[in-house]
C-alpha positions as a Python dict, from the first residue, in 0.01 Angstrom:
ca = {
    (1, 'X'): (0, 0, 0),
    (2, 'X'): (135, 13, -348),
    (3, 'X'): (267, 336, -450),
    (4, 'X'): (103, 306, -771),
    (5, 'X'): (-250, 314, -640),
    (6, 'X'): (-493, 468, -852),
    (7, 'X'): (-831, 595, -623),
    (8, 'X'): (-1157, 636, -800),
    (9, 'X'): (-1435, 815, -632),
    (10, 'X'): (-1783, 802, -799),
    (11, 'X'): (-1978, 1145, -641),
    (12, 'X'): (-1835, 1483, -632),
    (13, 'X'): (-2049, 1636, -350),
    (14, 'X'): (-1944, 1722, 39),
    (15, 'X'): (-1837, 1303, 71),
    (16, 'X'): (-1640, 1254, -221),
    (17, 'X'): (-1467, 1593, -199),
    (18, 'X'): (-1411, 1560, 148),
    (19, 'X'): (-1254, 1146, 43),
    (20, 'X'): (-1059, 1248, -229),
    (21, 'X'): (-898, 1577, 19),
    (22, 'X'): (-773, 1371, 278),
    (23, 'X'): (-636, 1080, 64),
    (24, 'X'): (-464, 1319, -119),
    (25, 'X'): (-342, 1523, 191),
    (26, 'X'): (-199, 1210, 364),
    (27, 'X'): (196, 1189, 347),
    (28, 'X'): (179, 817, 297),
    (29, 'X'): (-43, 830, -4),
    (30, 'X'): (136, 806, -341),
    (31, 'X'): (-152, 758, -659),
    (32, 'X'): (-379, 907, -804),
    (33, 'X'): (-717, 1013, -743),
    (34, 'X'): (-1030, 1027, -972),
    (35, 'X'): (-1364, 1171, -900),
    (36, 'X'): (-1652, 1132, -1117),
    (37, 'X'): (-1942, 1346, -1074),
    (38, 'X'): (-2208, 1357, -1327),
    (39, 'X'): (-2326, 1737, -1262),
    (40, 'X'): (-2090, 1946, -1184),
    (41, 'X'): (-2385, 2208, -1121),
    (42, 'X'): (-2479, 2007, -852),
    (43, 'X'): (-2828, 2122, -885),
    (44, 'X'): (-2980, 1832, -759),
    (45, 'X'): (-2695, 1742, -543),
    (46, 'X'): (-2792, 1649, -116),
    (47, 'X'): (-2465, 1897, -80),
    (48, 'X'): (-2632, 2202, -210),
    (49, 'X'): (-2996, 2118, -91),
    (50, 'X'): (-2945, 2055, 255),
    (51, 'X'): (-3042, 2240, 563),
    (52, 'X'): (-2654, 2241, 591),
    (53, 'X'): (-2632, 2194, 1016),
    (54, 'X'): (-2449, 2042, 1257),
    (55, 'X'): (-2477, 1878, 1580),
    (56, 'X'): (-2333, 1643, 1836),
    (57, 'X'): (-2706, 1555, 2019),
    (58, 'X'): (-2673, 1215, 1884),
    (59, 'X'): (-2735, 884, 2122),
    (60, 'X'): (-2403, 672, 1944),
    (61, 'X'): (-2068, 816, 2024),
    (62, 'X'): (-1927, 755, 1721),
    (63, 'X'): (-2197, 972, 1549),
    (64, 'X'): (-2074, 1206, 1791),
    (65, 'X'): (-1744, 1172, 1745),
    (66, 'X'): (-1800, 1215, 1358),
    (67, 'X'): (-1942, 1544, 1435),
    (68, 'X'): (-1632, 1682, 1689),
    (69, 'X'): (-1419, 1610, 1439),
    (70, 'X'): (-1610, 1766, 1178),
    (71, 'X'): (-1697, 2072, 1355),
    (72, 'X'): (-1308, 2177, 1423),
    (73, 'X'): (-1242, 2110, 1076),
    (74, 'X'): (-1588, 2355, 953),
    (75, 'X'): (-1454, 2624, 1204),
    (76, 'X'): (-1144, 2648, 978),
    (77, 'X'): (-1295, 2624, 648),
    (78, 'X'): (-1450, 2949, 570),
    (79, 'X'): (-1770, 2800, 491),
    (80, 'X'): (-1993, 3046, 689),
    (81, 'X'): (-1999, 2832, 1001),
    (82, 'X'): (-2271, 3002, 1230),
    (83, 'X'): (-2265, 2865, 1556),
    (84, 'X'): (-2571, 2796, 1764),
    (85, 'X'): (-2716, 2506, 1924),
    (86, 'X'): (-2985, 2233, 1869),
    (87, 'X'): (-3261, 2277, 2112),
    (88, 'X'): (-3417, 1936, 2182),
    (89, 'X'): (-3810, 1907, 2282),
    (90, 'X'): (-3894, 1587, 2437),
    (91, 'X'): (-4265, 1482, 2567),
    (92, 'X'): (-4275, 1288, 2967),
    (93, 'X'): (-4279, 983, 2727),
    (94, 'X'): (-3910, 1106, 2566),
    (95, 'X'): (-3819, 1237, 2872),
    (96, 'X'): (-3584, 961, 3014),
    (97, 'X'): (-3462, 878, 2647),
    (98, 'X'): (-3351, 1243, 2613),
    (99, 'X'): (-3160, 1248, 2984),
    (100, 'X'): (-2975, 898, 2854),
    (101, 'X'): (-2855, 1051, 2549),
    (102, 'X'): (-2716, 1355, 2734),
    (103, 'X'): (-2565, 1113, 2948),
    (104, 'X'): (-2325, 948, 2619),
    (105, 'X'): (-2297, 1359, 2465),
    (106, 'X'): (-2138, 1460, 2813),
    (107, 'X'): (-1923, 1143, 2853),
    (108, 'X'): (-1771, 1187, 2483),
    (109, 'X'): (-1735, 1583, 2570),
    (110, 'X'): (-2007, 1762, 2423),
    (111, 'X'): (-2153, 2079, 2646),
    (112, 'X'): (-2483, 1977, 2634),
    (113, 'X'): (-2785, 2133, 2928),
    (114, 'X'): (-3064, 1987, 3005),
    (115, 'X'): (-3328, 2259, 3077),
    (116, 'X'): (-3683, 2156, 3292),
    (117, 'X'): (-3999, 2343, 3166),
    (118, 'X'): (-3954, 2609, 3404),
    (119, 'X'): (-3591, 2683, 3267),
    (120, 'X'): (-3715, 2665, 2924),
    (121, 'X'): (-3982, 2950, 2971),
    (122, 'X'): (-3734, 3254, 3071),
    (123, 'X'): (-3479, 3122, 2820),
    (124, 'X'): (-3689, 3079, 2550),
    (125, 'X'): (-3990, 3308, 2625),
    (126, 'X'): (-4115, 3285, 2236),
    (127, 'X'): (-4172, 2919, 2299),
    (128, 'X'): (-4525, 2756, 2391),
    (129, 'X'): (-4461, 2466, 2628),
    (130, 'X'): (-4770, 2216, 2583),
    (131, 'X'): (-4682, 1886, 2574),
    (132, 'X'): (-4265, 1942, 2689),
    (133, 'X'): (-4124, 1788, 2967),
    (134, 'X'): (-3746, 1824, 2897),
    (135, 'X'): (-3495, 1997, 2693),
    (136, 'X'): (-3131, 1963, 2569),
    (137, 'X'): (-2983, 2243, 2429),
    (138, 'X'): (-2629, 2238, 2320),
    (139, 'X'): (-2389, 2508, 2451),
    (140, 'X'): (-2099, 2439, 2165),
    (141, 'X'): (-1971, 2257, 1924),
    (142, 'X'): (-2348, 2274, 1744),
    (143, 'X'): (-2486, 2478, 1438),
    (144, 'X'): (-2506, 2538, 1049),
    (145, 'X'): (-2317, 2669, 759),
    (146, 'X'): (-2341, 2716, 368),
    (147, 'X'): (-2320, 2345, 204),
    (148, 'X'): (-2253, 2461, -77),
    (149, 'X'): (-1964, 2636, -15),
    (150, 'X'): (-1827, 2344, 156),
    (151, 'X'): (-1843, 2131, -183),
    (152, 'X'): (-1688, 2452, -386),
    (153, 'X'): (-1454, 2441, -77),
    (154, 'X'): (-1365, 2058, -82),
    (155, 'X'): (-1334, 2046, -453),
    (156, 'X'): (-1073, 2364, -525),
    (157, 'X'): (-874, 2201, -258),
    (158, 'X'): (-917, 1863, -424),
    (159, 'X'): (-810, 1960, -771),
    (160, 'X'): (-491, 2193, -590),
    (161, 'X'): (-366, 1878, -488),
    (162, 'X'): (-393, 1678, -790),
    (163, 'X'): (-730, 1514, -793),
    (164, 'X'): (-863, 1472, -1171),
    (165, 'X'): (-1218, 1594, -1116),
    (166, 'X'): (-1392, 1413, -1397),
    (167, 'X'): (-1738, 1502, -1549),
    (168, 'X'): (-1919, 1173, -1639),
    (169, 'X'): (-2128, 922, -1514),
    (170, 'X'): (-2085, 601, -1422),
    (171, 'X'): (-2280, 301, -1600),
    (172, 'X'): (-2073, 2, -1470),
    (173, 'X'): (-1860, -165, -1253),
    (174, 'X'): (-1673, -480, -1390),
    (175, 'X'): (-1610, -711, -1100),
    (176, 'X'): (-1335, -1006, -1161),
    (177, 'X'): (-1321, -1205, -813),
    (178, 'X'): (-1322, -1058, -525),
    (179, 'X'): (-1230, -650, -704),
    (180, 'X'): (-1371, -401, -923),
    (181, 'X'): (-1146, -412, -1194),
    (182, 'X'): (-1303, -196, -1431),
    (183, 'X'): (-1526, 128, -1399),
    (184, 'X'): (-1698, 191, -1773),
    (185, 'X'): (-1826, 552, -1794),
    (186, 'X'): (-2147, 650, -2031),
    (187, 'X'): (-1877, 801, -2271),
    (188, 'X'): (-1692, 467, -2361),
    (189, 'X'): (-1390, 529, -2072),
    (190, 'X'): (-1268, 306, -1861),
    (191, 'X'): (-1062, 342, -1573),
    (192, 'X'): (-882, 49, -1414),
    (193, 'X'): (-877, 155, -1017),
    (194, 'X'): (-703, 10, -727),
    (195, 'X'): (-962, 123, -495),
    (196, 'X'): (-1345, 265, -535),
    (197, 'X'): (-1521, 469, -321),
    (198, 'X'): (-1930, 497, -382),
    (199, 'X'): (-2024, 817, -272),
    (200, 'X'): (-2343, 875, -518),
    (201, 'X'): (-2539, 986, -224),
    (202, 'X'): (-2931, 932, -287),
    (203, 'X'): (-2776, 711, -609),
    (204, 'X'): (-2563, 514, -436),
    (205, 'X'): (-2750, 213, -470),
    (206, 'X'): (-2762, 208, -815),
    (207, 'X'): (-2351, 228, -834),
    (208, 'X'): (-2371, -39, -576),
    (209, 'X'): (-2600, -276, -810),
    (210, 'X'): (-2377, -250, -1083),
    (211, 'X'): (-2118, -486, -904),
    (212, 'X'): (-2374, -711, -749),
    (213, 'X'): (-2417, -548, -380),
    (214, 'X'): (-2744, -494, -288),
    (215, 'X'): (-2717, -150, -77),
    (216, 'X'): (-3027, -32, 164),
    (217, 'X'): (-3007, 317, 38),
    (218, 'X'): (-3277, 505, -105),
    (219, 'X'): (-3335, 860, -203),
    (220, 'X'): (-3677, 1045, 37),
    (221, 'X'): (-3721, 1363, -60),
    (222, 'X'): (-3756, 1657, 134),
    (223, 'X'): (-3894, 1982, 131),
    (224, 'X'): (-3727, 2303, 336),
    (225, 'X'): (-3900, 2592, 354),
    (226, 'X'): (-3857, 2976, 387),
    (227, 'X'): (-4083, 3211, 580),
    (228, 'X'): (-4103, 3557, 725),
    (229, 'X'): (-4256, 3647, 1030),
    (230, 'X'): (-4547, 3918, 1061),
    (231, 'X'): (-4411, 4020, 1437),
    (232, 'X'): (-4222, 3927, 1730),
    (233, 'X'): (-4001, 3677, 1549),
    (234, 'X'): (-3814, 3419, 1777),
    (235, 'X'): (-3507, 3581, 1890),
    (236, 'X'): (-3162, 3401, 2016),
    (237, 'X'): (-3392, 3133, 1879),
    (238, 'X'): (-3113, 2847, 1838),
    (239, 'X'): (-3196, 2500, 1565),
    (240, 'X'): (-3492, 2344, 1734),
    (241, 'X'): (-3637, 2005, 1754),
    (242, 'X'): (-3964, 1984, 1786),
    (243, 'X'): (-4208, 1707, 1961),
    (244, 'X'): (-4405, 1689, 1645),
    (245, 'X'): (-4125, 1615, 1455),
    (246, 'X'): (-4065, 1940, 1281),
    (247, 'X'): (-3793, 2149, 1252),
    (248, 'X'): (-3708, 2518, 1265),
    (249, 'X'): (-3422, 2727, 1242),
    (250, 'X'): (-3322, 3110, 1126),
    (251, 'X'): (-3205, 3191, 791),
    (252, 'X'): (-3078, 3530, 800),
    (253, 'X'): (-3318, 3787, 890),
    (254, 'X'): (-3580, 3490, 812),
    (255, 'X'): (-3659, 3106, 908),
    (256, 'X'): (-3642, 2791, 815),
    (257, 'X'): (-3815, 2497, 895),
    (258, 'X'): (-3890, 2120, 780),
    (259, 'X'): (-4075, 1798, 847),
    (260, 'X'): (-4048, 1460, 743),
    (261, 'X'): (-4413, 1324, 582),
    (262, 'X'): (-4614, 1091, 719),
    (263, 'X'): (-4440, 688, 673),
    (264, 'X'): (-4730, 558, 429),
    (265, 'X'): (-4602, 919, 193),
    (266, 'X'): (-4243, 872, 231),
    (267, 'X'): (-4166, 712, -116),
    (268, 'X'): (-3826, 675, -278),
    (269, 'X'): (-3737, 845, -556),
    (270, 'X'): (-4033, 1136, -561),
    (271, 'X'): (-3973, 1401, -804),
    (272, 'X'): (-3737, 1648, -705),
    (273, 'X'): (-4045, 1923, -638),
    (274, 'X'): (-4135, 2100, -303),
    (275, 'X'): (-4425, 1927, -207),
    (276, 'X'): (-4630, 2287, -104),
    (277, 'X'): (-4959, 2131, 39),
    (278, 'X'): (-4718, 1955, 303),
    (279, 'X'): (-4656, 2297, 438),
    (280, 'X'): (-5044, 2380, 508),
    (281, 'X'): (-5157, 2052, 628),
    (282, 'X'): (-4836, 1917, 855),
    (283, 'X'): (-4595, 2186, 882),
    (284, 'X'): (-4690, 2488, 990),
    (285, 'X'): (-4969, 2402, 1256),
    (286, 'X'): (-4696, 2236, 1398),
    (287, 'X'): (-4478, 2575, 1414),
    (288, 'X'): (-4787, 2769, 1493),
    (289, 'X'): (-4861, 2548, 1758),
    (290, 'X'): (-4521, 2544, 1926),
    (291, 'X'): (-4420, 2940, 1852),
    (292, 'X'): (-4701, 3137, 1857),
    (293, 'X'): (-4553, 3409, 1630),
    (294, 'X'): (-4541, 3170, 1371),
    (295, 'X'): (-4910, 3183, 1318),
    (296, 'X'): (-4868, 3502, 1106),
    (297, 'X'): (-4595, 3424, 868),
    (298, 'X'): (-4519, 3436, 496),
    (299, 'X'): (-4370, 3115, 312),
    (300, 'X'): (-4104, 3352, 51),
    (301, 'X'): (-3928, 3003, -61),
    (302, 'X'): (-3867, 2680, -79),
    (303, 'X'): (-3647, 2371, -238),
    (304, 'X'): (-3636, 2006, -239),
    (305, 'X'): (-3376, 1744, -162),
    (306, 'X'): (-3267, 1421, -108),
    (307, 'X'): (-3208, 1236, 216),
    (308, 'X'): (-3014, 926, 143),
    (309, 'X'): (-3164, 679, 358),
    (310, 'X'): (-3040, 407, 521),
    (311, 'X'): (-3338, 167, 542),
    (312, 'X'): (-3184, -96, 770),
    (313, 'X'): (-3114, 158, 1019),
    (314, 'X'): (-3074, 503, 960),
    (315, 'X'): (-2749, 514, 982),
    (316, 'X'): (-2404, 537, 815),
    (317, 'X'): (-2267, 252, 589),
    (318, 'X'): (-1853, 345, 566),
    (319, 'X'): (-1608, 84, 463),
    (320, 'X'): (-1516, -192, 239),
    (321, 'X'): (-1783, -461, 127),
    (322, 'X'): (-1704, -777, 274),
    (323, 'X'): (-1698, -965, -54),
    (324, 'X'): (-1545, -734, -278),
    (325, 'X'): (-1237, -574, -66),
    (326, 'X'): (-1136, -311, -283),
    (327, 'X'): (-1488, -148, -261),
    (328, 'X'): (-1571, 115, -38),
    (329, 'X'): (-1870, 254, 106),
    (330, 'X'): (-2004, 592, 236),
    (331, 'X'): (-2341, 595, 211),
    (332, 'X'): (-2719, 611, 379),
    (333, 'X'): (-2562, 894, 636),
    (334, 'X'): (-2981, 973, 639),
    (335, 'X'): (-2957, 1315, 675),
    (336, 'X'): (-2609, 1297, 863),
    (337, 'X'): (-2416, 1339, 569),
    (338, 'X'): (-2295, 1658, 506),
    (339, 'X'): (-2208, 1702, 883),
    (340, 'X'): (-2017, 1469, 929),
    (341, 'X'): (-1793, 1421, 516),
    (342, 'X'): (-1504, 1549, 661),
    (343, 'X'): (-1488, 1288, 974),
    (344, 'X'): (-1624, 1023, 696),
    (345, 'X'): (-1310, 1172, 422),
    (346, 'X'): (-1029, 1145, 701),
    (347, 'X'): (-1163, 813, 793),
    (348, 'X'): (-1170, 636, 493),
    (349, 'X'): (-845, 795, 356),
    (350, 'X'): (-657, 615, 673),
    (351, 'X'): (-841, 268, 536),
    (352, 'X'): (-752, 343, 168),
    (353, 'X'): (-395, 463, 249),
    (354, 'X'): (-273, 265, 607),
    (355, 'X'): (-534, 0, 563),
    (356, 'X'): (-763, 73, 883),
    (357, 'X'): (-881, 359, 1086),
    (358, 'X'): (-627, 572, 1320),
    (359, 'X'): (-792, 927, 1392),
    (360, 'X'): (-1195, 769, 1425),
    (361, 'X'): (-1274, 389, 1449),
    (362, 'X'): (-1568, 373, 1270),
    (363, 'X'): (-1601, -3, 1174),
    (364, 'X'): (-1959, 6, 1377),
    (365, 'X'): (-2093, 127, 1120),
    (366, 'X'): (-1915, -150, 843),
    (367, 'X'): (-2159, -341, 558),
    (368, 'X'): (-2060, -650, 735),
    (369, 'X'): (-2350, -524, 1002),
    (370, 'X'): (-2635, -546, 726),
    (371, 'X'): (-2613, -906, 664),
    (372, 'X'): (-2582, -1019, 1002),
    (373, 'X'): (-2869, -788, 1096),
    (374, 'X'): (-2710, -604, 1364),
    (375, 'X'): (-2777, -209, 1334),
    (376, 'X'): (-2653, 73, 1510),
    (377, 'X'): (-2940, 222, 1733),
    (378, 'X'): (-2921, 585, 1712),
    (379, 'X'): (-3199, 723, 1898),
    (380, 'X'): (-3169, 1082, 1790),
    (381, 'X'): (-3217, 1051, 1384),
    (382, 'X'): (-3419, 1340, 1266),
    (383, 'X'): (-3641, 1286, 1013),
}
């Protein structure tokens, strides 16, 4: 590599940050490093509206991997880690898919149990078991943690080690050949990189259009709720995973909970607004019908976000393009994201600075999958 590289990261949130960190922290890197970030607020930002968990209950063991990594790294961070496992519901129809999955967690070290229905009762006695036939519930290495803290977190240590954290946005990228030569910001700059990283998140596909890469990434919004329970809330009640699809987990001395909508609503680019009839007409029967106490609750919030979704197939895009070599991708994490930026940040920084992976070999998930239509199957995306 030469010692005269100059790194430019478009996105400032939990990916960038945790990019422009570990090139920066690498003993073999000699540059510099940009990132751009158009609002520094992040008010909008997948970072700061996530549900901010993470697990290693995935069915790929590199998306597990991602996560064992990341989860030693959260544990040191001071970024509020709370640590509590996902509890898995699966139907006699998920049954056998569930029990293969635990198979790969176990194999690539996760503590992962599988409870029966008759376990599940005593352990979780809150729970109404109609329609389970199997559980997972992971013992370690499994819960959630302030997101935003982990951008604040990723950035400070970004800028301490030289990282020119740029307000501005990107409008194009000037492509000579086979590089980006140029990136032109909406203020007349241009910066002349040796390597550029697109993490714009839910806007990643617009950076990616600018040099001519068509990038299955697009921005589904979702809405997280807050609620209050009358009586008898759920307690040593861990992240579950419902078979309807929904989502609950506590907040505090309150709850949490989501759902994805139904395919035919699932639009790209929705406004950025909670979508509140979603709660009475797919959401809460769900959690009413699963925990009883949840019939009597009290909705005291709620926000909206972005998933960046990976349309091909759910799953991560890291790595150069094929075409253009100097351009990098880590995108479409659907929901994975935040989890797993520092496992996605160490990764790339070995490609940008040694010129291939060393700690995580995560060239499954290249671009150069896309257009030969080969995706990664991960069975346990959550929607």
């Amino acid at each position: 590599m030469s010692r005269s590289t100059d790194v430019v990261v478009i996105g400032g949130g939990a990916i960038g940050g945790a990019v422009a960190t570990a090139v920066l922290e690498d003993p073999a890197f000699a540059g510099r490093v940009t990132v751009i970030e158009r609002d520094p607020t992040f008010r909008r930002a997948s970072s700061a509206l996530s549900a901010a968990s993470i697990r290693q209950q995935f069915s790929t063991p590199e998306n597990i991997r991602m996560s064992r990594y990341s989860f030693g790294w959260l544990r040191e961070a001071g970024v509020g880690l709370h640590e509590s496992g996902y509890l898995f519901l699966a139907t006699a129809v998920g049954a056998s898919v569930l029990e293969d999955n635990v198979t790969v967690q176990r194999a690539e070290g996760a503590d992962v149990e599988l409870l029966s229905v008759p376990e599940l009762g005593p352990r979780f006695p809150w729970l109404a078991l109609d329609g389970v036939a199997l559980a997972s519930l992971g013992r370690g290495g499994e819960g959630w943690f302030d997101g935003y803290a982990l951008v604040r977190v990723l950035r400070t240590r970004a800028r301490e080690l030289g990282a020119d954290l740029v307000t501005g946005e990107v409008v194009d990228l000037e492509v000579v050949g086979d590089r980006v030569a140029t990136v032109i910001l909406a203020d007349g700059r241009r910066i002349e990189p040796d390597v550029v990283v697109d993490a714009a998140g839910p806007w990643a596909r617009d950076v990616a259009v600018m040099a001519g890469v068509d990038l299955p990434v697009e921005a589904r919004r979702r809405s997280v709720f807050v609620f209050d329970v009358a009586s008898d809330p759920p307690i040593d009640c861990p992240l579950v995973i419902d078979t309807s699809g929904a989502w609950f987990r506590p907040e505090g001395e309150s709850f949490i909970a989501g759902i994805a909508p139904p395919q035919a609503d699932d639009l790209a680019d929705l406004p950025l607004e909670v979508d509140r009839d979603q709660f009475e007409r797919q959401l809460w029967p769900a959690l009413a019908a699963r925990v009883p106490a949840f019939d009597a609750i009290k909705v005291t919030n709620a926000w909206a976000g972005y998933y960046e979704v990976n349309t091909f197939d759910h799953n991560a895009i890291i790595g150069p393009h094929p075409r253009i070599a100097n351009l990098l991708f880590a995108n479409g994490f659907s929901g994975h994201g935040i989890q797993q930026a520092p496992a996605v940040g160490r990764a790339l920084a070995e490609l940008i600075v040694h010129g291939g992976y060393r700690t995580l070999d995560l060239s499954i998930f290249g671009f150069d999958r896309i257009a030969a239509g080969r995706p990664v199957l991960e069975r346990n995306v959550i929607g």
